[in-house]
CSV table of C-alpha atoms and ligand atoms in Angstrom, one decimal:
chain,number,residue,atom,x,y,z
A,1,MET,CA,72.2,78.3,87.3
A,2,SER,CA,69.0,76.5,86.1
A,3,PRO,CA,65.9,76.3,88.1
A,4,LEU,CA,66.1,73.1,90.1
A,5,ILE,CA,62.9,71.8,88.4
A,6,TRP,CA,64.6,72.3,85.0
A,7,ASP,CA,67.5,70.1,86.0
A,8,TYR,CA,65.1,67.5,87.3
A,9,GLY,CA,63.0,67.3,84.1
A,10,HIS,CA,66.2,67.4,82.0
A,11,ILE,CA,67.5,64.3,83.8
A,12,GLY,CA,64.4,62.4,82.6
A,13,ASN,CA,64.5,63.9,79.1
A,14,TYR,CA,68.2,63.1,78.6
A,15,GLU,CA,67.4,59.5,79.6
A,16,GLU,CA,64.5,59.4,77.2
A,17,LEU,CA,66.5,60.9,74.4
A,18,TRP,CA,69.5,58.6,74.7
A,19,LEU,CA,68.0,55.4,76.1
A,20,LEU,CA,64.7,55.2,74.4
A,21,GLU,CA,65.0,57.3,71.2
A,22,ARG,CA,68.7,57.0,70.2
A,23,ALA,CA,69.4,53.5,71.5
A,24,PHE,CA,66.0,51.8,70.7
A,25,GLY,CA,64.2,54.1,68.3
A,26,LYS,CA,61.3,54.5,70.7
A,27,GLY,CA,59.4,57.6,71.6
A,28,LEU,CA,57.5,58.4,74.7
A,29,SER,CA,56.8,62.1,75.3
A,30,ASP,CA,56.0,64.8,72.7
A,31,ARG,CA,58.6,66.9,71.0
A,32,THR,CA,58.0,70.0,73.1
A,33,LEU,CA,59.5,68.3,76.1
A,34,TYR,CA,62.7,67.7,74.1
A,35,ASP,CA,62.9,71.4,73.2
A,36,THR,CA,62.2,72.5,76.7
A,37,TYR,CA,64.9,70.4,78.2
A,38,ASP,CA,67.6,70.6,75.5
A,39,ALA,CA,70.6,72.2,77.2
A,40,SER,CA,72.1,73.5,74.0
A,41,LEU,CA,68.8,75.1,72.8
A,42,HIS,CA,68.2,77.1,76.0
A,43,PRO,CA,71.1,78.8,77.9
A,44,ARG,CA,70.6,78.9,81.7
A,45,GLU,CA,69.2,82.4,81.8
A,46,GLU,CA,66.3,81.4,79.5
A,47,ARG,CA,65.3,78.3,81.5
A,48,PRO,CA,63.2,80.0,84.2
A,49,SER,CA,60.8,81.3,81.6
A,50,LEU,CA,60.2,78.0,79.9
A,51,ASP,CA,57.0,76.1,80.3
A,52,LEU,CA,58.5,73.5,82.7
A,53,LEU,CA,56.8,70.4,84.2
A,54,ASP,CA,55.9,71.0,87.9
A,55,ARG,CA,57.3,68.7,90.5
A,56,GLU,CA,54.4,66.2,90.3
A,57,GLY,CA,54.5,66.2,86.5
A,58,ALA,CA,58.2,65.7,86.5
A,59,ASP,CA,58.0,62.8,89.0
A,60,LEU,CA,55.4,61.0,86.7
A,61,TYR,CA,57.6,61.7,83.6
A,62,LEU,CA,60.8,60.4,85.2
A,63,ASP,CA,59.1,57.3,86.4
A,64,ALA,CA,57.5,56.6,83.1
A,65,VAL,CA,60.9,57.0,81.3
A,66,ARG,CA,62.6,54.7,83.8
A,67,ASP,CA,59.9,52.0,83.5
A,68,ALA,CA,60.3,52.0,79.7
A,69,VAL,CA,64.1,52.0,79.9
A,70,LEU,CA,64.1,49.0,82.2
A,71,GLU,CA,61.8,47.2,79.9
A,72,GLU,CA,64.1,47.7,76.9
A,73,LEU,CA,67.0,46.6,79.0
A,74,GLN,CA,65.6,43.1,79.3
A,75,THR,CA,66.3,42.5,75.6
A,76,ALA,CA,69.1,45.0,74.9
A,77,ASP,CA,72.0,43.7,72.9
A,78,LEU,CA,75.0,44.9,74.8
A,79,GLY,CA,77.5,42.7,73.0
A,80,GLY,CA,76.8,43.9,69.4
A,81,ASP,CA,78.3,46.5,67.2
A,82,ASP,CA,76.2,49.5,68.1
A,83,PRO,CA,78.7,51.8,69.9
A,84,LEU,CA,76.0,53.3,72.0
A,85,LEU,CA,74.9,49.9,73.4
A,86,ARG,CA,78.2,48.1,73.4
A,87,ASP,CA,79.3,47.2,76.9
A,88,GLY,CA,76.4,49.2,78.2
A,89,PHE,CA,78.0,52.6,77.4
A,90,VAL,CA,74.8,54.5,77.0
A,91,TYR,CA,73.5,53.3,80.4
A,92,ARG,CA,76.6,54.4,82.1
A,93,MET,CA,76.5,57.7,80.3
A,94,ILE,CA,73.0,58.3,81.6
A,95,LEU,CA,74.1,57.4,85.1
A,96,GLN,CA,77.0,59.7,84.8
A,97,HIS,CA,74.8,62.5,83.6
A,98,GLU,CA,72.2,62.1,86.4
A,99,CYS,CA,75.0,62.0,89.0
A,100,GLN,CA,76.5,65.3,87.6
A,101,HIS,CA,73.2,67.0,87.7
A,102,ASN,CA,72.8,65.9,91.4
A,103,GLU,CA,75.9,68.0,92.1
A,104,THR,CA,74.8,70.9,89.9
A,105,MET,CA,71.6,71.0,91.8
A,106,LEU,CA,73.5,71.3,95.1
A,107,GLN,CA,75.5,74.1,93.7
A,108,THR,CA,72.2,75.9,93.0
A,109,LEU,CA,71.1,75.2,96.6
A,110,GLN,CA,74.3,76.6,97.9
A,111,LEU,CA,73.8,79.8,95.9
A,112,MET,CA,70.1,80.3,96.7
A,113,ARG,CA,69.1,83.0,99.1
A,114,GLY,CA,66.2,82.5,101.5
A,115,GLU,CA,65.5,80.0,104.2
A,116,GLY,CA,68.4,77.8,103.6
A,117,TYR,CA,68.8,74.1,102.7
A,118,ARG,CA,69.3,71.7,105.6
A,119,GLN,CA,70.4,68.2,105.0
A,120,GLU,CA,71.7,66.1,107.8
A,121,ALA,CA,75.1,64.6,107.3
A,122,GLN,CA,75.0,60.9,107.1
A,123,VAL,CA,78.6,60.5,108.2
A,124,GLU,CA,80.7,62.7,110.4
A,125,PRO,CA,83.5,64.2,108.2
A,126,PRO,CA,86.8,63.2,109.8
A,127,ASP,CA,89.3,65.7,111.1
A,128,GLY,CA,92.2,66.3,108.8
A,129,ASN,CA,95.9,66.2,109.0
A,130,PRO,CA,96.9,69.0,106.8
A,131,THR,CA,100.6,69.5,105.9
A,132,ASP,CA,102.8,72.0,104.1
A,133,GLU,CA,104.8,69.1,102.7
A,134,MET,CA,105.2,68.6,99.0
A,135,VAL,CA,105.7,65.3,97.3
A,136,HIS,CA,108.3,64.9,94.6
A,137,VAL,CA,107.1,63.2,91.4
A,138,PRO,CA,110.1,62.3,89.3
A,139,GLY,CA,110.2,63.1,85.6
A,140,GLY,CA,109.3,60.5,83.0
A,141,THR,CA,106.5,59.4,80.8
A,142,PHE,CA,103.2,58.1,82.0
A,143,VAL,CA,100.0,57.0,80.3
A,144,MET,CA,97.3,59.7,80.2
A,145,GLY,CA,93.6,59.1,79.5
A,146,THR,CA,91.8,55.8,79.3
A,147,ASP,CA,90.7,53.2,76.8
A,148,ASP,CA,87.8,52.1,78.9
A,149,SER,CA,85.0,52.3,76.3
A,150,ALA,CA,82.2,51.3,78.8
A,151,CYS,CA,82.5,54.1,81.3
A,152,ALA,CA,84.8,56.8,79.9
A,153,LEU,CA,83.4,59.8,78.1
A,154,ASP,CA,84.8,61.1,74.8
A,155,ASN,CA,87.1,63.7,76.3
A,156,GLU,CA,89.0,61.3,78.5
A,157,HIS,CA,89.3,58.6,75.9
A,158,GLY,CA,92.4,57.5,74.1
A,159,THR,CA,95.5,56.6,76.1
A,160,HIS,CA,98.6,58.4,75.1
A,161,GLU,CA,102.1,58.7,76.6
A,162,VAL,CA,103.0,62.0,78.0
A,163,GLU,CA,106.4,63.1,79.1
A,164,VAL,CA,106.2,65.0,82.4
A,165,ALA,CA,109.3,66.8,83.9
A,166,GLY,CA,109.9,66.2,87.6
A,167,PHE,CA,107.9,68.4,89.9
A,168,HIS,CA,106.7,68.8,93.4
A,169,LEU,CA,103.0,68.7,94.4
A,170,ASP,CA,101.3,69.7,97.6
A,171,LYS,CA,100.6,66.6,99.6
A,172,THR,CA,97.2,68.0,100.7
A,173,PRO,CA,94.9,70.6,99.2
A,174,VAL,CA,95.3,74.3,100.3
A,175,THR,CA,93.3,74.8,103.5
A,176,ASN,CA,91.2,77.6,104.7
A,177,ARG,CA,93.9,78.4,107.2
A,178,ALA,CA,96.6,78.7,104.5
A,179,TYR,CA,94.3,80.7,102.2
A,180,LEU,CA,93.3,83.1,105.1
A,181,GLU,CA,97.0,84.1,105.3
A,182,PHE,CA,96.9,85.1,101.7
A,183,VAL,CA,93.6,87.1,102.3
A,184,GLU,CA,94.8,88.8,105.5
A,185,GLY,CA,98.3,89.3,104.0
A,186,GLY,CA,96.8,91.5,101.3
A,187,GLY,CA,96.8,89.1,98.4
A,188,TYR,CA,93.7,90.6,96.9
A,189,GLU,CA,95.3,94.1,97.0
A,190,ARG,CA,98.5,93.3,95.1
A,191,GLU,CA,97.7,93.8,91.4
A,192,GLY,CA,101.1,92.5,90.4
A,193,LEU,CA,100.3,89.0,91.7
A,194,TRP,CA,97.3,88.7,89.4
A,195,ARG,CA,96.8,87.9,85.8
A,196,PRO,CA,95.4,91.2,84.3
A,197,GLU,CA,92.0,89.6,83.5
A,198,GLY,CA,91.8,88.2,87.0
A,199,TRP,CA,92.6,91.5,88.5
A,200,ALA,CA,90.0,93.2,86.4
A,201,TRP,CA,87.5,90.7,87.6
A,202,THR,CA,88.2,91.3,91.3
A,203,GLN,CA,87.9,95.0,90.7
A,204,GLU,CA,84.7,94.9,88.8
A,205,ARG,CA,83.0,92.5,91.2
A,206,GLY,CA,84.5,93.8,94.4
A,207,ILE,CA,86.0,90.5,95.2
A,208,SER,CA,88.3,90.2,98.3
A,209,ALA,CA,87.8,86.7,99.6
A,210,PRO,CA,86.4,83.3,98.5
A,211,LYS,CA,82.7,83.2,97.7
A,212,HIS,CA,80.5,82.9,100.8
A,213,TRP,CA,83.2,84.1,103.2
A,214,TYR,CA,82.5,87.1,105.5
A,215,GLN,CA,84.1,88.7,108.4
A,216,ARG,CA,82.2,89.2,111.7
A,217,GLU,CA,85.0,91.1,113.5
A,218,PRO,CA,88.8,91.3,112.9
A,219,HIS,CA,90.2,87.9,112.3
A,220,SER,CA,86.9,86.1,112.8
A,221,TRP,CA,86.0,84.6,109.4
A,222,TRP,CA,82.7,82.8,108.7
A,223,THR,CA,81.2,81.2,105.8
A,224,GLN,CA,77.6,80.6,104.6
A,225,ARG,CA,76.8,77.1,103.7
A,226,PHE,CA,73.4,76.4,102.2
A,227,GLY,CA,72.1,79.5,103.8
A,228,PHE,CA,73.5,78.9,107.3
A,229,ASP,CA,76.4,80.6,109.0
A,230,GLU,CA,79.4,78.6,110.1
A,231,PRO,CA,82.8,79.6,111.4
A,232,LEU,CA,85.5,78.6,108.9
A,233,HIS,CA,86.8,75.1,109.4
A,234,MET,CA,90.5,76.0,109.3
A,235,ASP,CA,91.8,72.5,108.5
A,236,ALA,CA,89.4,71.9,105.6
A,237,PRO,CA,90.3,72.7,102.0
A,238,VAL,CA,89.4,76.1,100.8
A,239,VAL,CA,86.4,76.0,98.6
A,240,HIS,CA,84.4,78.3,96.2
A,241,VAL,CA,87.5,80.0,94.7
A,242,SER,CA,87.9,80.9,91.1
A,243,PHE,CA,90.8,79.8,88.9
A,244,TYR,CA,92.1,83.3,89.1
A,245,GLU,CA,92.2,83.2,92.9
A,246,ALA,CA,93.8,79.8,92.9
A,247,ASP,CA,96.4,80.9,90.4
A,248,THR,CA,97.2,84.1,92.3
A,249,TYR,CA,97.5,82.3,95.6
A,250,ALA,CA,99.9,79.8,94.1
A,251,ARG,CA,102.1,82.7,92.7
A,252,TRP,CA,101.9,84.4,96.2
A,253,ALA,CA,103.2,81.2,97.7
A,254,GLY,CA,106.0,80.9,95.2
A,255,LYS,CA,104.4,78.0,93.5
A,256,ARG,CA,102.0,77.5,90.6
A,257,LEU,CA,99.0,75.3,89.7
A,258,PRO,CA,99.7,71.8,88.4
A,259,THR,CA,99.0,71.1,84.8
A,260,GLU,CA,96.4,68.5,84.1
A,261,ALA,CA,99.0,66.0,83.1
A,262,GLU,CA,100.9,66.5,86.4
A,263,TRP,CA,97.7,66.1,88.3
A,264,GLU,CA,96.8,62.9,86.5
A,265,LYS,CA,100.2,61.4,86.8
A,266,ALA,CA,100.4,62.1,90.6
A,267,ALA,CA,96.9,60.6,91.0
A,268,SER,CA,97.0,57.6,88.8
A,269,TRP,CA,100.5,56.4,87.9
A,270,ASP,CA,102.2,53.6,89.8
A,271,PRO,CA,105.9,54.0,89.1
A,272,GLU,CA,106.8,50.6,90.6
A,273,THR,CA,104.6,48.6,88.2
A,274,GLY,CA,104.5,51.1,85.4
A,275,THR,CA,100.7,50.8,85.4
A,276,LYS,CA,97.8,53.1,85.8
A,277,ARG,CA,95.3,53.1,88.6
A,278,PRO,CA,91.6,54.1,88.1
A,279,PHE,CA,91.7,55.7,91.6
A,280,PRO,CA,94.6,57.1,93.5
A,281,TRP,CA,94.5,54.2,96.0
A,282,GLY,CA,94.1,51.5,93.3
A,283,ASP,CA,91.3,49.5,91.7
A,284,GLU,CA,88.8,49.3,94.5
A,285,PRO,CA,85.7,51.4,94.1
A,286,PRO,CA,85.6,54.5,96.4
A,287,SER,CA,84.5,53.9,99.9
A,288,GLN,CA,84.3,56.0,103.0
A,289,GLU,CA,87.7,54.7,104.0
A,290,HIS,CA,89.3,56.2,100.9
A,291,THR,CA,87.6,59.5,100.3
A,292,ASN,CA,84.8,61.9,101.0
A,293,LEU,CA,82.2,61.7,98.2
A,294,ASP,CA,78.5,61.2,97.6
A,295,GLN,CA,77.1,64.1,99.7
A,296,LEU,CA,77.3,61.8,102.8
A,297,ALA,CA,79.3,64.2,105.0
A,298,PHE,CA,77.6,67.2,103.3
A,299,GLY,CA,80.8,69.2,103.4
A,300,PRO,CA,84.6,68.8,103.1
A,301,ALA,CA,86.5,66.7,105.6
A,302,GLY,CA,89.8,68.0,107.0
A,303,ALA,CA,92.6,68.0,104.5
A,304,GLY,CA,94.7,64.9,104.6
A,305,ALA,CA,91.9,62.9,106.4
A,306,TYR,CA,92.0,59.7,104.4
A,307,PRO,CA,95.4,57.9,104.5
A,308,ALA,CA,93.9,54.9,102.8
A,309,GLY,CA,93.2,57.1,99.8
A,310,THR,CA,96.9,58.0,99.2
A,311,SER,CA,98.2,57.8,95.6
A,312,ALA,CA,101.3,55.8,94.7
A,313,TYR,CA,103.4,58.9,94.9
A,314,GLY,CA,102.0,59.7,98.4
A,315,VAL,CA,99.6,62.4,97.5
A,316,LEU,CA,96.4,62.7,99.6
A,317,GLY,CA,92.8,63.8,98.9
A,318,MET,CA,93.0,63.8,95.1
A,319,ILE,CA,89.5,62.3,94.7
A,320,GLY,CA,86.7,63.8,96.8
A,321,ASP,CA,86.4,66.8,99.2
A,322,VAL,CA,87.0,69.5,96.6
A,323,TRP,CA,87.5,69.7,92.9
A,324,GLU,CA,90.9,71.0,92.0
A,325,TRP,CA,91.7,73.7,89.5
A,326,THR,CA,94.5,72.9,87.1
A,327,ALA,CA,96.6,75.3,85.0
A,328,SER,CA,95.4,73.6,81.8
A,329,ASP,CA,93.0,74.8,79.1
A,330,PHE,CA,90.3,72.2,78.2
A,331,ALA,CA,91.8,70.6,75.0
A,332,PRO,CA,91.2,67.4,73.1
A,333,TYR,CA,93.6,64.4,73.5
A,334,PRO,CA,95.4,63.3,70.4
A,335,ALA,CA,93.0,60.6,69.3
A,336,PHE,CA,89.9,62.6,70.3
A,337,GLU,CA,86.6,61.7,68.6
A,338,SER,CA,83.4,63.3,69.5
A,339,PHE,CA,81.0,60.7,70.8
A,340,PRO,CA,78.1,60.5,71.0
A,341,TYR,CA,77.5,64.2,70.4
A,342,LYS,CA,79.6,67.3,69.8
A,343,GLU,CA,77.9,69.3,72.6
A,344,TYR,CA,79.2,66.9,75.2
A,345,SER,CA,82.8,68.2,75.0
A,346,GLU,CA,83.9,69.3,71.6
A,347,ILE,CA,82.2,72.7,71.5
A,348,PHE,CA,84.0,73.6,74.8
A,349,PHE,CA,87.6,73.0,73.7
A,350,GLY,CA,89.8,76.0,73.7
A,351,PRO,CA,91.3,78.7,76.0
A,352,ASP,CA,88.0,79.8,77.5
A,353,TYR,CA,87.8,76.9,79.9
A,354,LYS,CA,90.1,75.5,82.6
A,355,VAL,CA,90.2,71.9,83.6
A,356,LEU,CA,89.2,70.8,87.1
A,357,ARG,CA,90.0,67.3,88.5
A,358,GLY,CA,89.1,65.0,91.3
A,359,GLY,CA,85.5,65.6,92.3
A,360,SER,CA,84.2,66.9,95.5
A,361,TRP,CA,82.2,65.8,98.6
A,362,ALA,CA,79.1,66.5,96.5
A,363,THR,CA,80.2,64.2,93.6
A,364,ARG,CA,78.5,60.9,93.3
A,365,PRO,CA,81.1,58.0,93.3
A,366,TYR,CA,79.8,56.8,90.0
A,367,ALA,CA,80.8,60.1,88.3
A,368,ILE,CA,84.5,60.3,89.3
A,369,ARG,CA,87.8,58.6,88.5
A,370,ASN,CA,91.4,59.6,88.0
A,371,THR,CA,90.8,60.3,84.3
A,372,PHE,CA,87.6,62.3,84.6
A,373,ARG,CA,87.8,65.8,83.2
A,374,ASN,CA,85.6,68.7,84.3
A,375,TRP,CA,85.9,72.2,82.9
A,376,ASP,CA,84.5,75.7,83.6
A,377,TYR,CA,85.2,79.4,83.1
A,378,PRO,CA,88.1,80.8,85.2
A,379,ILE,CA,85.8,83.2,87.1
A,380,ARG,CA,83.4,80.5,88.3
A,381,ARG,CA,83.1,79.9,92.0
A,382,GLN,CA,79.8,78.1,92.4
A,383,LEU,CA,81.5,74.7,92.1
A,384,PHE,CA,82.8,72.9,95.2
A,385,VAL,CA,86.3,73.7,94.0
A,386,GLY,CA,89.6,74.3,95.7
A,387,PHE,CA,93.1,73.6,94.6
A,388,ARG,CA,96.6,72.4,95.5
A,389,CYS,CA,99.9,73.9,94.2
A,390,ALA,CA,102.9,72.5,92.3
A,391,LYS,CA,106.4,73.8,91.7
B,401,FE2,FE1,72.7,67.8,81.3
């Protein structure tokens, strides 16, 4: 991960780059800041040794950028031909980016050792109603992706019809209770269940449970959250598992991970009207009635906790609580065009990355929707990520 103060300065510099320089041709800071905070110039392991702004300097910088940005907004032409400014795209891109870094910074805080990070929950996460039931999604075409050019990022852009064969999908995400059965049932010891590269990874790294899990005594499992010990919340979705662990659990359960198309169909398609919903429950922006987002509960709710957030097919918890691994590699849609820069998505396409969907309790509402695609390496566990199974 990056040092937190790098993320913070980078949020401001990305805003300066896109909203002042690219959109309006204005400069503010000197070029060295651009180099320091350019994510493609410095991989994460180099960032601690850069000459970073300190907290006070970063505060001043972010405020100065924001003031200049708001001034330009007074006269910005959002109805013209400039694809950056049209419909306010670049403003939304900046918001999306800042929201994503908010979550990344929490991932870092969850990984940090030391005194722990305490933040009071602003809402009590509701108890769940987990179930083993699966929902049947009949075969047929649906429309994948979006044509929303104001909010959507390049990789989710370009609607296209996709034929999906009928399948079953877990109604609620896999819980800690269910995953514990796999752990205690020897799932991490059965080589034959694992993809060879996943098995090699568990052996090399000595992995025998989700990240942050530990055992106090037989059958008493605890987890560390932000540096504090907590008993496992059995009804909550399992979190901090890699793609390999999710994929292996699914095989152990006689199931598999859903493809990205299956996930999006189950979340977004309304078979009665033949239309697509921006959120599983419909058009309304996310609220606490629908889902657990925005770091308000500061942890996952029980699986199946939000009946008002149910999708048209009857699937629960697709947005919020935990990201969900899919079986799919990160690949371009048919009409993909890189915009506004290749390093946003294009350089990541290929078999190295798996797609995650749905956002987590730590995702800001602005940054998530049915069509949003996230991606990471299959060994990564720092994300607030779980999964559900299909068959
Ligand atoms: Fe970034």
